[in-house]
PDB file of C-alpha atoms in Angstrom:
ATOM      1  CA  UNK A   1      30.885  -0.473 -23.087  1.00  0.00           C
ATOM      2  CA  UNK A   2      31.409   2.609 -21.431  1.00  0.00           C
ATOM      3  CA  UNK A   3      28.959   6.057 -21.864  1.00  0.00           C
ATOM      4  CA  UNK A   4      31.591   9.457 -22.662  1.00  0.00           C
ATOM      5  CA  UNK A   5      31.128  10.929 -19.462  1.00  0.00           C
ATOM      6  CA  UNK A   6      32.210   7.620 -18.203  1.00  0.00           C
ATOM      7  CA  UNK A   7      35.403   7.036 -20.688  1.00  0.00           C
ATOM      8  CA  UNK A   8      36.226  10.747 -19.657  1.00  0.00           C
ATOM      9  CA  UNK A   9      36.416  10.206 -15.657  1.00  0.00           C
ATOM     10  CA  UNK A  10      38.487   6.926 -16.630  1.00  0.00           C
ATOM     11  CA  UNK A  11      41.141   8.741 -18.711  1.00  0.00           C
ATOM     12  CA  UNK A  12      40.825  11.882 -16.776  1.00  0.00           C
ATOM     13  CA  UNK A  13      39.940  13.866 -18.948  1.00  0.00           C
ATOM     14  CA  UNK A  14      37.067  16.183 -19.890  1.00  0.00           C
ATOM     15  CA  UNK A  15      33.981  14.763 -21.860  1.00  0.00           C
ATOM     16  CA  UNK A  16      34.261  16.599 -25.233  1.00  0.00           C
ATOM     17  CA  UNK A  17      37.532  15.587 -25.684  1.00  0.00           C
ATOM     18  CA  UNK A  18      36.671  12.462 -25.724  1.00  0.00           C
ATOM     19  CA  UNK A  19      33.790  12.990 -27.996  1.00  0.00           C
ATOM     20  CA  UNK A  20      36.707  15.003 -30.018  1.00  0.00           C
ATOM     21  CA  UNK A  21      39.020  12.212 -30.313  1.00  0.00           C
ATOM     22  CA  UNK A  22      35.598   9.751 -31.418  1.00  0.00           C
ATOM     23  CA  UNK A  23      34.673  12.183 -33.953  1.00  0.00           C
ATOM     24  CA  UNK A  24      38.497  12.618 -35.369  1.00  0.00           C
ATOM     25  CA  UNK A  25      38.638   8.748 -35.339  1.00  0.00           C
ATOM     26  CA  UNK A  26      41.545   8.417 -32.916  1.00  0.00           C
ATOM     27  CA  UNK A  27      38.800   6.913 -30.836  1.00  0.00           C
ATOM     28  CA  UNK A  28      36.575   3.871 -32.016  1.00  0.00           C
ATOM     29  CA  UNK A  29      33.396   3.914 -30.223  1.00  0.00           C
ATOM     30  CA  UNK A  30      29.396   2.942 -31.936  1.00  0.00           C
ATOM     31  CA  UNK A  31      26.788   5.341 -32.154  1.00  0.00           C
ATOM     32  CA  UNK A  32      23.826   4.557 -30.101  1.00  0.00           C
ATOM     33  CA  UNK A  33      20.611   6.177 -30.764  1.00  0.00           C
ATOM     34  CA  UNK A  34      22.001   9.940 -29.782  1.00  0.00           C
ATOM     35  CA  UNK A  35      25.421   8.593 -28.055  1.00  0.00           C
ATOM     36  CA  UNK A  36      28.411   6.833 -28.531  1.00  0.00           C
ATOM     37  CA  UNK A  37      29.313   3.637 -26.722  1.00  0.00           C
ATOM     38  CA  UNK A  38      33.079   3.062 -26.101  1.00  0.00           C
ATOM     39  CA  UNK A  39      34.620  -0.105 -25.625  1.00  0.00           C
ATOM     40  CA  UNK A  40      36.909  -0.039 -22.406  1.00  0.00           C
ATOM     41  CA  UNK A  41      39.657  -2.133 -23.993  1.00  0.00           C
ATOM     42  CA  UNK A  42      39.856   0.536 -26.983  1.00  0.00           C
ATOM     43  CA  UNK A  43      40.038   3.010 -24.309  1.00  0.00           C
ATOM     44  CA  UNK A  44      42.871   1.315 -22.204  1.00  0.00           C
ATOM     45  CA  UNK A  45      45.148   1.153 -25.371  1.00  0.00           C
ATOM     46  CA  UNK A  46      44.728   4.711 -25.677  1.00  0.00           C
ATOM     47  CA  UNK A  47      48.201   6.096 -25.541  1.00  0.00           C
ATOM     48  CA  UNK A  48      47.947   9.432 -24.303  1.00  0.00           C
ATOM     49  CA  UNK A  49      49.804  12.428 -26.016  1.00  0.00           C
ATOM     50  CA  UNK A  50      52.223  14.274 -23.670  1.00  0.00           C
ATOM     51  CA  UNK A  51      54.971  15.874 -23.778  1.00  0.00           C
ATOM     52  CA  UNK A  52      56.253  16.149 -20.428  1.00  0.00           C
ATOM     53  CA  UNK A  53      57.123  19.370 -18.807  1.00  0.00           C
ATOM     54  CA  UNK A  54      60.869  20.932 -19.585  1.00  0.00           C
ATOM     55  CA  UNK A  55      63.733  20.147 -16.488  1.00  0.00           C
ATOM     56  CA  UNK A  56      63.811  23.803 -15.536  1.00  0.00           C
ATOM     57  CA  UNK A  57      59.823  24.159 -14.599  1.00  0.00           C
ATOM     58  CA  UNK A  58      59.934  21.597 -11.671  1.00  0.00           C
ATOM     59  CA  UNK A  59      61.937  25.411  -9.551  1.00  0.00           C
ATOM     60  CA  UNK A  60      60.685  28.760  -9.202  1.00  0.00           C
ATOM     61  CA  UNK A  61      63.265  31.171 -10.323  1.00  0.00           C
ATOM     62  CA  UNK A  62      64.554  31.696  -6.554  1.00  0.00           C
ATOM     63  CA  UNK A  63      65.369  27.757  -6.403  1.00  0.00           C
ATOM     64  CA  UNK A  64      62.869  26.839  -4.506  1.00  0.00           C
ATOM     65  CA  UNK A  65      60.200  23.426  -5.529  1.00  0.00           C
ATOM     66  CA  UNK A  66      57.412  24.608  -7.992  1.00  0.00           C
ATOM     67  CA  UNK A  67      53.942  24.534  -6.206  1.00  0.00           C
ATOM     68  CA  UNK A  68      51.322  21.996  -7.365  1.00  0.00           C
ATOM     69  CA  UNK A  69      48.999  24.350  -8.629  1.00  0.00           C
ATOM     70  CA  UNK A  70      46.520  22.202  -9.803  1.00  0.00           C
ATOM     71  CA  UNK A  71      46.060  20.955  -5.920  1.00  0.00           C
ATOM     72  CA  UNK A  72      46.142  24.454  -5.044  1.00  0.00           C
ATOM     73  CA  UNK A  73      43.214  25.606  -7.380  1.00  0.00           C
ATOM     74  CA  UNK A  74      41.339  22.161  -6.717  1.00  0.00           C
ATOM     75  CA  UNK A  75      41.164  23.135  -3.275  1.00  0.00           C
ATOM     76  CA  UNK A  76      40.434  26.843  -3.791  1.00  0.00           C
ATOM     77  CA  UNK A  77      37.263  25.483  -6.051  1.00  0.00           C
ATOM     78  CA  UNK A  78      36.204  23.223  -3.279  1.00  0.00           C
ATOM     79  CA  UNK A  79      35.596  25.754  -1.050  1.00  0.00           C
ATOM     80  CA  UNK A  80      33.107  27.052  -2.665  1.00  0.00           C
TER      81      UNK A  80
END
């Protein structure tokens, strides 16, 4: 059984959405006292929903590659 904070660092993703998805039931998990439990194999067959991103966003309009922005901004966060 895994705490939210912990289900959230598995699945990458932020801890009220994962309290989200328990509440909305797309998520079974048991209430403990004041928080939920989730079972890791109800978490692995968690199929996440994305769409992925269109063809066209992987160039800038000049051509060139798309920067990873997400690296970009983790490491501007880090600095400080």
């Amino acid at each position: 059984m895994l705490t939210v904070p912990e289900a959230a660092r598995r699945v990458g993703r932020n801890p009220e959405t994962v309290r989200r998805w328990i509440r909305s039931g797309r998520l079974q998990a048991r209430k403990v006292g004041t928080q939920y439990l989730v079972d890791a194999a109800s978490l692995e067959d968690r199929h996440v929903d994305t769409v992925p991103a269109p063809a066209w966003w992987d160039e800038t309009a000049s051509g060139r590659p798309m920067p990873d922005w997400v690296t970009i901004l983790r490491g501007q966060r880090a600095g400080h």
